[in-house]
Amino acid sequence: MSPEDLNPGDVGPGSEVAVLVRGLTKSYGNVHAVRGIDLTIARGEVFALLGPNGAGKTTTVEILEGYRHRDGGQVEVLGFDPGRQRSRLKQQTGIVLQSTGVDSYLTVSETVAMYAGYYPHPRPVEEVLELVGLTEKRSSRVSRLSGGQQRRLDVAVALAGDPELLFLDEPTTGFDPSARREAWQVVENLAALGKTVLLTTHYMDEAEHLANRVAVIAGGRIVAEGTPATLAGRDTARVVVSYRLPDGVSAPPEFGGPTGPEGRIEFMPDDLTAALHRLTGWALDHGVSLDALRISRPSLEDVYLQLTDSASGAQPAEASSKSKGKRR
Ligand code: ATP
């Protein structure tokens, strides 16, 4: 079943819908942080919320988690209203914040076991450590872990109760490239177990790699939603042909002008095949090398920047300034 086929009647324990949001609003004084958001997330989906600083992502997620009260709208998470049934919801959700405070004198497995003890049906500690890639570190003290390993321990703690739904707030911010790849593997492991994951991220490659669907929030509203590959018509957008020419050589006007970065020449043909045929034919006839010839559609980052730039007039006046990661 695709998320488009889901409707409010499908919500409830054991249903196909993990998260259903309709007309969600939230203001802080005169800052309208969330201005009528609709979201449907199916069970087993990895869903990413994208958006600039202050867009309303954290406010939305905190309402879904039950940590913040909404002003208006309908919200159901795993069949519960987080505003009124937070403790029941908590048993089935795991939350990974940007920074968490676990006791640095405990070992890795003691930490996970301690959190597992709070839940009625925890996942075995060894399984959790395996999922997050910390089996080798099970006897290490938390204080001895690297930053990336501590982050994986945060995920392990959130997994201790074997939740159905995981909230991951910017899970790889500050990671080096290999630690990011390892964190992505952890999310993939969760997806393979059929868990639902709602993540916020500022990294487009992360959303592209991990998410089944993404929503872009700007100024408290969802400005686009879809799969990373098709967001805002990415898949059907006109292609850009670009190349470089040797110094002193110029191409006929139909093959573009030097408008791109690094002296790249760009044009957007109506008929790609015919245009390439003519361009390469012209190059061969004139003995010209089309250095670094490239054919591209807009990247996820391109469409994200377009969407958020055009929505920026609607953003709340203040930038996000609160400190994060303090709750558990
Ligand atoms: P970031 O990417 O920086 O984490 P965000 O998309 O998560 O941003 P929110 O944290 O939801 O955005 O903030 C949305 C708006 O609400 C911002 O203008 C922010 O300043 C404001 N805001 C958030 N929390 C509070 C609060 N506790 N009190 C007052 N204003 C707040």
mmCIF file of C-alpha atoms and ligand atoms in Angstrom:
data_model
loop_
_atom_site.group_PDB
_atom_site.id
_atom_site.type_symbol
_atom_site.label_atom_id
_atom_site.label_comp_id
_atom_site.label_asym_id
_atom_site.label_seq_id
_atom_site.Cartn_x
_atom_site.Cartn_y
_atom_site.Cartn_z
ATOM 1 C CA MET A 1 0.000 0.000 0.000
ATOM 2 C CA SER A 2 1.398 3.403 -0.871
ATOM 3 C CA PRO A 3 1.027 6.308 1.584
ATOM 4 C CA GLU A 4 -1.335 8.031 -0.889
ATOM 5 C CA ASP A 5 -3.776 5.150 -0.384
ATOM 6 C CA LEU A 6 -3.849 5.654 3.380
ATOM 7 C CA ASN A 7 -6.541 7.648 5.131
ATOM 8 C CA PRO A 8 -7.485 8.521 8.696
ATOM 9 C CA GLY A 9 -9.629 5.395 9.023
ATOM 10 C CA ASP A 10 -6.485 3.280 8.664
ATOM 11 C CA VAL A 11 -4.926 4.645 11.833
ATOM 12 C CA GLY A 12 -4.736 2.543 14.977
ATOM 13 C CA PRO A 13 -2.664 -0.158 16.646
ATOM 14 C CA GLY A 14 -1.716 -2.737 14.016
ATOM 15 C CA SER A 15 -2.805 -0.506 11.115
ATOM 16 C CA GLU A 16 -0.775 0.463 8.082
ATOM 17 C CA VAL A 17 -0.398 4.073 9.164
ATOM 18 C CA ALA A 18 2.347 4.957 11.635
ATOM 19 C CA VAL A 19 1.898 8.731 11.675
ATOM 20 C CA LEU A 20 -1.083 10.802 10.640
ATOM 21 C CA VAL A 21 -1.085 14.589 10.911
ATOM 22 C CA ARG A 22 -3.826 16.892 9.673
ATOM 23 C CA GLY A 23 -3.868 20.680 9.931
ATOM 24 C CA LEU A 24 -1.204 20.834 12.654
ATOM 25 C CA THR A 25 -0.532 24.294 14.062
ATOM 26 C CA LYS A 26 1.754 25.631 16.777
ATOM 27 C CA SER A 27 2.829 29.146 17.712
ATOM 28 C CA TYR A 28 5.271 30.487 20.257
ATOM 29 C CA GLY A 29 3.869 33.886 21.112
ATOM 30 C CA ASN A 30 3.672 35.654 17.773
ATOM 31 C CA VAL A 31 6.015 33.205 15.998
ATOM 32 C CA HIS A 32 3.846 30.866 13.910
ATOM 33 C CA ALA A 33 6.256 27.928 13.891
ATOM 34 C CA VAL A 34 3.867 25.372 12.304
ATOM 35 C CA ARG A 35 1.084 26.683 10.071
ATOM 36 C CA GLY A 36 -1.104 23.764 9.051
ATOM 37 C CA ILE A 37 0.926 20.654 8.301
ATOM 38 C CA ASP A 38 -0.494 17.408 6.851
ATOM 39 C CA LEU A 39 1.591 14.231 6.888
ATOM 40 C CA THR A 40 0.935 10.535 6.428
ATOM 41 C CA ILE A 41 3.742 8.085 7.113
ATOM 42 C CA ALA A 42 3.204 4.389 6.492
ATOM 43 C CA ARG A 43 4.531 1.705 8.808
ATOM 44 C CA GLY A 44 7.959 0.540 7.707
ATOM 45 C CA GLU A 45 8.770 3.776 5.892
ATOM 46 C CA VAL A 46 11.922 5.810 6.363
ATOM 47 C CA PHE A 47 10.654 9.377 6.117
ATOM 48 C CA ALA A 48 12.877 12.472 6.147
ATOM 49 C CA LEU A 49 11.859 15.996 7.101
ATOM 50 C CA LEU A 50 14.016 18.572 5.344
ATOM 51 C CA GLY A 51 14.011 22.315 5.798
ATOM 52 C CA PRO A 52 16.152 25.309 6.688
ATOM 53 C CA ASN A 53 16.891 26.405 10.249
ATOM 54 C CA GLY A 54 13.746 27.591 11.966
ATOM 55 C CA ALA A 55 11.408 25.939 9.423
ATOM 56 C CA GLY A 56 9.396 24.083 12.064
ATOM 57 C CA LYS A 57 10.833 20.557 11.826
ATOM 58 C CA THR A 58 11.763 20.134 15.480
ATOM 59 C CA THR A 59 8.481 21.646 16.644
ATOM 60 C CA THR A 60 6.580 19.162 14.464
ATOM 61 C CA VAL A 61 8.653 16.198 15.596
ATOM 62 C CA GLU A 62 8.412 17.170 19.251
ATOM 63 C CA ILE A 63 4.618 17.300 18.950
ATOM 64 C CA LEU A 64 4.648 13.826 17.402
ATOM 65 C CA GLU A 65 6.873 12.576 20.204
ATOM 66 C CA GLY A 66 4.525 14.005 22.826
ATOM 67 C CA TYR A 67 7.086 16.491 24.138
ATOM 68 C CA ARG A 68 5.237 19.562 22.984
ATOM 69 C CA HIS A 69 1.553 20.467 22.939
ATOM 70 C CA ARG A 70 -0.040 21.473 19.673
ATOM 71 C CA ASP A 71 -2.366 24.430 19.252
ATOM 72 C CA GLY A 72 -4.579 22.771 16.648
ATOM 73 C CA GLY A 73 -4.996 19.881 14.242
ATOM 74 C CA GLN A 74 -5.199 16.108 14.448
ATOM 75 C CA VAL A 75 -2.156 13.967 15.316
ATOM 76 C CA GLU A 76 -2.047 10.202 15.682
ATOM 77 C CA VAL A 77 1.162 8.255 16.175
ATOM 78 C CA LEU A 78 0.875 4.455 16.201
ATOM 79 C CA GLY A 79 -2.798 5.014 16.924
ATOM 80 C CA PHE A 80 -2.196 7.242 19.960
ATOM 81 C CA ASP A 81 -2.713 10.953 20.434
ATOM 82 C CA PRO A 82 0.711 12.090 21.680
ATOM 83 C CA GLY A 83 -0.903 15.039 23.453
ATOM 84 C CA ARG A 84 -3.024 12.800 25.676
ATOM 85 C CA GLN A 85 -1.422 9.326 25.583
ATOM 86 C CA ARG A 86 2.248 10.124 25.793
ATOM 87 C CA SER A 87 3.215 7.405 28.257
ATOM 88 C CA ARG A 88 1.585 4.660 26.155
ATOM 89 C CA LEU A 89 3.215 6.049 23.034
ATOM 90 C CA LYS A 90 6.607 6.207 24.741
ATOM 91 C CA GLN A 91 6.638 2.413 25.138
ATOM 92 C CA GLN A 92 6.598 2.018 21.367
ATOM 93 C CA THR A 93 8.840 4.815 20.212
ATOM 94 C CA GLY A 94 12.556 5.495 20.444
ATOM 95 C CA ILE A 95 14.043 8.953 20.281
ATOM 96 C CA VAL A 96 17.578 9.888 19.280
ATOM 97 C CA LEU A 97 18.329 13.528 19.953
ATOM 98 C CA GLN A 98 21.249 15.583 18.701
ATOM 99 C CA SER A 99 23.012 15.000 21.981
ATOM 100 C CA THR A 100 22.034 12.823 24.894
ATOM 101 C CA GLY A 101 23.540 12.320 28.307
ATOM 102 C CA VAL A 102 24.202 8.690 29.145
ATOM 103 C CA ASP A 103 26.274 7.880 32.234
ATOM 104 C CA SER A 104 29.911 7.796 31.118
ATOM 105 C CA TYR A 105 31.016 5.399 33.908
ATOM 106 C CA LEU A 106 28.815 2.533 32.737
ATOM 107 C CA THR A 107 29.901 0.130 30.040
ATOM 108 C CA VAL A 108 28.149 0.017 26.686
ATOM 109 C CA SER A 109 26.170 -3.135 27.479
ATOM 110 C CA GLU A 110 25.308 -1.944 31.015
ATOM 111 C CA THR A 111 23.911 1.241 29.499
ATOM 112 C CA VAL A 112 21.694 -0.570 27.001
ATOM 113 C CA ALA A 113 20.591 -3.080 29.668
ATOM 114 C CA MET A 114 19.650 -0.245 32.017
ATOM 115 C CA TYR A 115 17.381 1.364 29.420
ATOM 116 C CA ALA A 116 15.991 -2.028 28.371
ATOM 117 C CA GLY A 117 14.839 -2.448 31.972
ATOM 118 C CA TYR A 118 12.349 0.388 31.545
ATOM 119 C CA TYR A 119 10.376 -1.455 28.862
ATOM 120 C CA PRO A 120 7.966 -4.403 29.028
ATOM 121 C CA HIS A 121 9.332 -6.192 25.929
ATOM 122 C CA PRO A 122 12.909 -5.092 25.366
ATOM 123 C CA ARG A 123 15.056 -6.338 22.519
ATOM 124 C CA PRO A 124 17.956 -8.500 23.815
ATOM 125 C CA VAL A 125 20.983 -6.310 24.553
ATOM 126 C CA GLU A 126 23.328 -8.327 22.313
ATOM 127 C CA GLU A 127 20.933 -7.924 19.383
ATOM 128 C CA VAL A 128 20.765 -4.190 19.905
ATOM 129 C CA LEU A 129 24.563 -3.915 20.018
ATOM 130 C CA GLU A 130 24.812 -5.970 16.840
ATOM 131 C CA LEU A 131 22.286 -3.710 15.072
ATOM 132 C CA VAL A 132 24.277 -0.578 15.826
ATOM 133 C CA GLY A 133 27.704 -2.170 15.330
ATOM 134 C CA LEU A 134 28.895 -1.914 18.935
ATOM 135 C CA THR A 135 29.337 -5.615 19.742
ATOM 136 C CA GLU A 136 33.124 -5.232 19.959
ATOM 137 C CA LYS A 137 32.731 -2.325 22.363
ATOM 138 C CA ARG A 138 30.233 -4.009 24.694
ATOM 139 C CA SER A 139 32.618 -3.891 27.688
ATOM 140 C CA SER A 140 34.067 -0.428 27.039
ATOM 141 C CA ARG A 141 33.171 2.434 29.297
ATOM 142 C CA VAL A 142 31.039 5.080 27.635
ATOM 143 C CA SER A 143 33.732 7.675 28.368
ATOM 144 C CA ARG A 144 36.151 5.748 26.121
ATOM 145 C CA LEU A 145 33.933 5.798 23.024
ATOM 146 C CA SER A 146 34.612 8.020 20.024
ATOM 147 C CA GLY A 147 32.001 10.612 19.058
ATOM 148 C CA GLY A 148 30.608 8.352 16.335
ATOM 149 C CA GLN A 149 30.462 5.382 18.702
ATOM 150 C CA GLN A 150 28.655 7.477 21.318
ATOM 151 C CA ARG A 151 26.114 8.414 18.684
ATOM 152 C CA ARG A 152 25.598 4.739 17.903
ATOM 153 C CA LEU A 153 25.117 4.140 21.606
ATOM 154 C CA ASP A 154 22.412 6.836 21.555
ATOM 155 C CA VAL A 155 20.674 4.840 18.830
ATOM 156 C CA ALA A 156 21.165 1.631 20.846
ATOM 157 C CA VAL A 157 19.530 3.259 23.871
ATOM 158 C CA ALA A 158 16.568 4.308 21.714
ATOM 159 C CA LEU A 159 16.309 0.734 20.405
ATOM 160 C CA ALA A 160 16.507 -0.932 23.805
ATOM 161 C CA GLY A 161 12.720 -1.097 24.198
ATOM 162 C CA ASP A 162 12.318 -2.553 20.676
ATOM 163 C CA PRO A 163 10.225 0.405 19.460
ATOM 164 C CA GLU A 164 8.042 0.347 16.359
ATOM 165 C CA LEU A 165 8.922 3.924 15.465
ATOM 166 C CA LEU A 166 12.212 5.755 15.751
ATOM 167 C CA PHE A 167 12.711 9.514 15.719
ATOM 168 C CA LEU A 168 16.214 10.485 14.610
ATOM 169 C CA ASP A 169 17.096 14.157 14.937
ATOM 170 C CA GLU A 170 19.964 15.023 12.570
ATOM 171 C CA PRO A 171 21.576 11.636 13.177
ATOM 172 C CA THR A 172 24.930 12.323 11.492
ATOM 173 C CA THR A 173 25.615 15.999 12.142
ATOM 174 C CA GLY A 174 29.319 16.415 12.820
ATOM 175 C CA PHE A 175 30.275 12.937 11.619
ATOM 176 C CA ASP A 176 33.237 12.203 9.387
ATOM 177 C CA PRO A 177 32.347 10.533 6.054
ATOM 178 C CA SER A 178 32.998 6.978 7.205
ATOM 179 C CA ALA A 179 31.062 7.436 10.463
ATOM 180 C CA ARG A 180 28.151 8.772 8.393
ATOM 181 C CA ARG A 181 28.203 5.678 6.207
ATOM 182 C CA GLU A 182 28.179 3.502 9.325
ATOM 183 C CA ALA A 183 25.236 5.436 10.748
ATOM 184 C CA TRP A 184 23.391 5.003 7.463
ATOM 185 C CA GLN A 185 23.961 1.272 7.751
ATOM 186 C CA VAL A 186 22.305 1.336 11.182
ATOM 187 C CA VAL A 187 19.238 3.052 9.697
ATOM 188 C CA GLU A 188 19.189 0.508 6.879
ATOM 189 C CA ASN A 189 19.285 -2.279 9.466
ATOM 190 C CA LEU A 190 16.267 -0.734 11.182
ATOM 191 C CA ALA A 191 14.398 -0.427 7.897
ATOM 192 C CA ALA A 192 15.150 -4.089 7.165
ATOM 193 C CA LEU A 193 13.480 -4.973 10.477
ATOM 194 C CA GLY A 194 10.341 -3.141 9.292
ATOM 195 C CA LYS A 195 10.706 -0.261 11.761
ATOM 196 C CA THR A 196 9.318 3.133 10.869
ATOM 197 C CA VAL A 197 11.922 5.889 10.981
ATOM 198 C CA LEU A 198 11.258 9.623 10.988
ATOM 199 C CA LEU A 199 14.449 11.575 10.602
ATOM 200 C CA THR A 200 15.363 15.217 10.255
ATOM 201 C CA THR A 201 18.463 16.092 8.320
ATOM 202 C CA HIS A 202 20.220 18.958 6.579
ATOM 203 C CA TYR A 203 22.138 16.558 4.313
ATOM 204 C CA MET A 204 20.488 15.944 0.973
ATOM 205 C CA ASP A 205 22.658 12.913 0.219
ATOM 206 C CA GLU A 206 21.510 11.408 3.510
ATOM 207 C CA ALA A 207 17.849 11.897 2.618
ATOM 208 C CA GLU A 208 18.468 10.553 -0.868
ATOM 209 C CA HIS A 209 20.275 7.496 0.451
ATOM 210 C CA LEU A 210 17.975 6.595 3.326
ATOM 211 C CA ALA A 211 14.482 7.941 2.846
ATOM 212 C CA ASN A 212 11.596 6.317 0.995
ATOM 213 C CA ARG A 213 9.897 9.713 1.069
ATOM 214 C CA VAL A 214 10.793 13.238 2.096
ATOM 215 C CA ALA A 215 8.844 16.363 2.959
ATOM 216 C CA VAL A 216 10.354 19.832 2.684
ATOM 217 C CA ILE A 217 9.172 22.252 5.376
ATOM 218 C CA ALA A 218 9.670 25.980 4.996
ATOM 219 C CA GLY A 219 8.074 28.721 7.035
ATOM 220 C CA GLY A 220 5.992 26.211 9.003
ATOM 221 C CA ARG A 221 4.396 24.632 5.920
ATOM 222 C CA ILE A 222 5.119 21.620 3.776
ATOM 223 C CA VAL A 223 6.166 23.009 0.421
ATOM 224 C CA ALA A 224 6.848 19.669 -1.299
ATOM 225 C CA GLU A 225 6.568 15.986 -0.562
ATOM 226 C CA GLY A 226 7.552 12.908 -2.537
ATOM 227 C CA THR A 227 10.275 10.369 -3.094
ATOM 228 C CA PRO A 228 13.801 11.805 -3.231
ATOM 229 C CA ALA A 229 13.958 10.896 -6.929
ATOM 230 C CA THR A 230 10.730 12.622 -7.933
ATOM 231 C CA LEU A 231 10.477 15.549 -5.497
ATOM 232 C CA ALA A 232 9.155 18.702 -7.192
ATOM 233 C CA GLY A 233 9.238 17.053 -10.613
ATOM 234 C CA ARG A 234 12.969 16.304 -10.451
ATOM 235 C CA ASP A 235 12.594 13.215 -12.582
ATOM 236 C CA THR A 236 10.789 15.040 -15.376
ATOM 237 C CA ALA A 237 12.735 18.306 -15.232
ATOM 238 C CA ARG A 238 14.598 19.266 -18.372
ATOM 239 C CA VAL A 239 18.167 18.028 -18.520
ATOM 240 C CA VAL A 240 21.156 20.322 -18.543
ATOM 241 C CA VAL A 241 24.004 19.514 -20.954
ATOM 242 C CA SER A 242 27.308 21.014 -19.906
ATOM 243 C CA TYR A 243 30.907 20.785 -21.120
ATOM 244 C CA ARG A 244 34.131 22.770 -21.317
ATOM 245 C CA LEU A 245 35.984 23.904 -24.432
ATOM 246 C CA PRO A 246 39.690 24.516 -24.979
ATOM 247 C CA ASP A 247 40.847 28.148 -24.626
ATOM 248 C CA GLY A 248 40.050 30.286 -27.658
ATOM 249 C CA VAL A 249 37.337 27.957 -29.035
ATOM 250 C CA SER A 250 33.673 28.947 -28.972
ATOM 251 C CA ALA A 251 30.626 26.892 -29.878
ATOM 252 C CA PRO A 252 27.640 27.929 -32.036
ATOM 253 C CA PRO A 253 24.949 29.723 -29.954
ATOM 254 C CA GLU A 254 22.550 26.744 -30.064
ATOM 255 C CA PHE A 255 24.999 24.861 -27.784
ATOM 256 C CA GLY A 256 24.884 27.435 -24.989
ATOM 257 C CA GLY A 257 27.125 30.102 -23.523
ATOM 258 C CA PRO A 258 29.607 30.095 -20.638
ATOM 259 C CA THR A 259 27.043 30.417 -17.880
ATOM 260 C CA GLY A 260 27.977 27.589 -15.540
ATOM 261 C CA PRO A 261 30.606 27.358 -12.776
ATOM 262 C CA GLU A 262 34.283 26.823 -13.675
ATOM 263 C CA GLY A 263 33.731 28.093 -17.209
ATOM 264 C CA ARG A 264 31.348 25.270 -18.042
ATOM 265 C CA ILE A 265 29.083 25.889 -20.990
ATOM 266 C CA GLU A 266 25.465 24.901 -20.365
ATOM 267 C CA PHE A 267 22.256 24.531 -22.333
ATOM 268 C CA MET A 268 18.872 22.868 -21.837
ATOM 269 C CA PRO A 269 17.803 21.056 -25.022
ATOM 270 C CA ASP A 270 14.195 20.156 -25.817
ATOM 271 C CA ASP A 271 15.341 16.967 -27.522
ATOM 272 C CA LEU A 272 18.402 15.576 -25.761
ATOM 273 C CA THR A 273 19.285 12.860 -28.276
ATOM 274 C CA ALA A 274 19.147 15.174 -31.290
ATOM 275 C CA ALA A 275 21.030 17.949 -29.473
ATOM 276 C CA LEU A 276 23.819 15.593 -28.414
ATOM 277 C CA HIS A 277 24.062 14.281 -31.968
ATOM 278 C CA ARG A 278 24.483 17.819 -33.319
ATOM 279 C CA LEU A 279 26.875 18.907 -30.560
ATOM 280 C CA THR A 280 29.205 15.927 -30.855
ATOM 281 C CA GLY A 281 28.985 16.124 -34.673
ATOM 282 C CA TRP A 282 30.061 19.784 -34.532
ATOM 283 C CA ALA A 283 32.929 18.865 -32.171
ATOM 284 C CA LEU A 284 34.175 16.031 -34.387
ATOM 285 C CA ASP A 285 33.947 18.167 -37.532
ATOM 286 C CA HIS A 286 36.052 20.865 -35.886
ATOM 287 C CA GLY A 287 38.497 18.554 -34.105
ATOM 288 C CA VAL A 288 37.383 19.940 -30.719
ATOM 289 C CA SER A 289 37.449 17.915 -27.519
ATOM 290 C CA LEU A 290 34.284 18.337 -25.391
ATOM 291 C CA ASP A 291 36.085 18.263 -22.112
ATOM 292 C CA ALA A 292 34.058 16.913 -19.154
ATOM 293 C CA LEU A 293 30.791 16.513 -21.076
ATOM 294 C CA ARG A 294 27.986 16.003 -18.538
ATOM 295 C CA ILE A 295 24.220 15.463 -18.720
ATOM 296 C CA SER A 296 22.331 16.148 -15.519
ATOM 297 C CA ARG A 297 18.898 16.702 -14.062
ATOM 298 C CA PRO A 298 18.436 18.927 -11.005
ATOM 299 C CA SER A 299 19.880 17.303 -7.878
ATOM 300 C CA LEU A 300 17.810 16.941 -4.710
ATOM 301 C CA GLU A 301 19.822 19.878 -3.377
ATOM 302 C CA ASP A 302 18.923 21.977 -6.456
ATOM 303 C CA VAL A 303 15.181 21.420 -5.979
ATOM 304 C CA TYR A 304 15.480 21.830 -2.210
ATOM 305 C CA LEU A 305 17.174 25.216 -2.630
ATOM 306 C CA GLN A 306 14.587 26.322 -5.182
ATOM 307 C CA LEU A 307 11.720 25.281 -2.911
ATOM 308 C CA THR A 308 13.119 26.853 0.217
ATOM 309 C CA ASP A 309 14.277 30.040 -1.523
ATOM 310 C CA SER A 310 10.853 30.654 -3.014
ATOM 311 C CA ALA A 311 9.186 29.933 0.346
ATOM 312 C CA SER A 312 11.617 32.025 2.368
ATOM 313 C CA GLY A 313 9.277 35.043 2.347
ATOM 314 C CA ALA A 314 6.833 32.985 4.415
ATOM 315 C CA GLN A 315 9.295 32.006 7.134
ATOM 316 C CA PRO A 316 8.910 32.992 10.768
ATOM 317 C CA ALA A 317 10.902 36.131 11.501
ATOM 318 C CA GLU A 318 13.122 34.599 14.166
ATOM 319 C CA ALA A 319 15.762 32.000 13.487
ATOM 320 C CA SER A 320 15.748 28.925 15.671
ATOM 321 C CA SER A 321 17.705 29.791 18.783
ATOM 322 C CA LYS A 322 16.715 27.328 21.460
ATOM 323 C CA SER A 323 19.105 24.696 22.760
ATOM 324 C CA LYS A 324 18.337 21.167 21.718
ATOM 325 C CA GLY A 325 18.899 17.659 22.903
ATOM 326 C CA LYS A 326 18.096 18.213 26.543
ATOM 327 C CA ARG A 327 15.011 16.098 26.950
ATOM 328 C CA ARG A 328 14.649 12.410 27.554
HETATM 329 P P1 ATP B 1 16.597 23.771 12.919
HETATM 330 O O1 ATP B 1 16.901 23.243 11.553
HETATM 331 O O2 ATP B 1 17.407 24.980 13.245
HETATM 332 O O3 ATP B 1 16.632 22.732 13.980
HETATM 333 P P2 ATP B 1 13.671 23.661 12.889
HETATM 334 O O4 ATP B 1 13.149 23.483 11.512
HETATM 335 O O5 ATP B 1 13.752 22.476 13.755
HETATM 336 O O6 ATP B 1 15.083 24.395 12.839
HETATM 337 P P3 ATP B 1 12.031 24.807 15.000
HETATM 338 O O7 ATP B 1 13.050 24.521 16.051
HETATM 339 O O8 ATP B 1 10.805 23.973 14.978
HETATM 340 O O9 ATP B 1 12.715 24.790 13.555
HETATM 341 O O10 ATP B 1 11.626 26.343 15.124
HETATM 342 C C1 ATP B 1 10.567 26.925 14.377
HETATM 343 C C2 ATP B 1 10.393 28.382 14.835
HETATM 344 O O11 ATP B 1 9.886 28.396 16.169
HETATM 345 C C3 ATP B 1 11.686 29.185 14.868
HETATM 346 O O12 ATP B 1 11.377 30.505 14.466
HETATM 347 C C4 ATP B 1 12.096 29.151 16.326
HETATM 348 O O13 ATP B 1 12.855 30.281 16.686
HETATM 349 C C5 ATP B 1 10.774 29.106 17.038
HETATM 350 N N1 ATP B 1 10.860 28.339 18.308
HETATM 351 C C6 ATP B 1 11.181 27.045 18.455
HETATM 352 N N2 ATP B 1 11.123 26.659 19.741
HETATM 353 C C7 ATP B 1 10.775 27.758 20.443
HETATM 354 C C8 ATP B 1 10.536 28.016 21.833
HETATM 355 N N3 ATP B 1 10.664 27.063 22.748
HETATM 356 N N4 ATP B 1 10.170 29.270 22.171
HETATM 357 C C9 ATP B 1 10.026 30.236 21.264
HETATM 358 N N5 ATP B 1 10.222 30.063 19.941
HETATM 359 C C10 ATP B 1 10.586 28.834 19.536
#
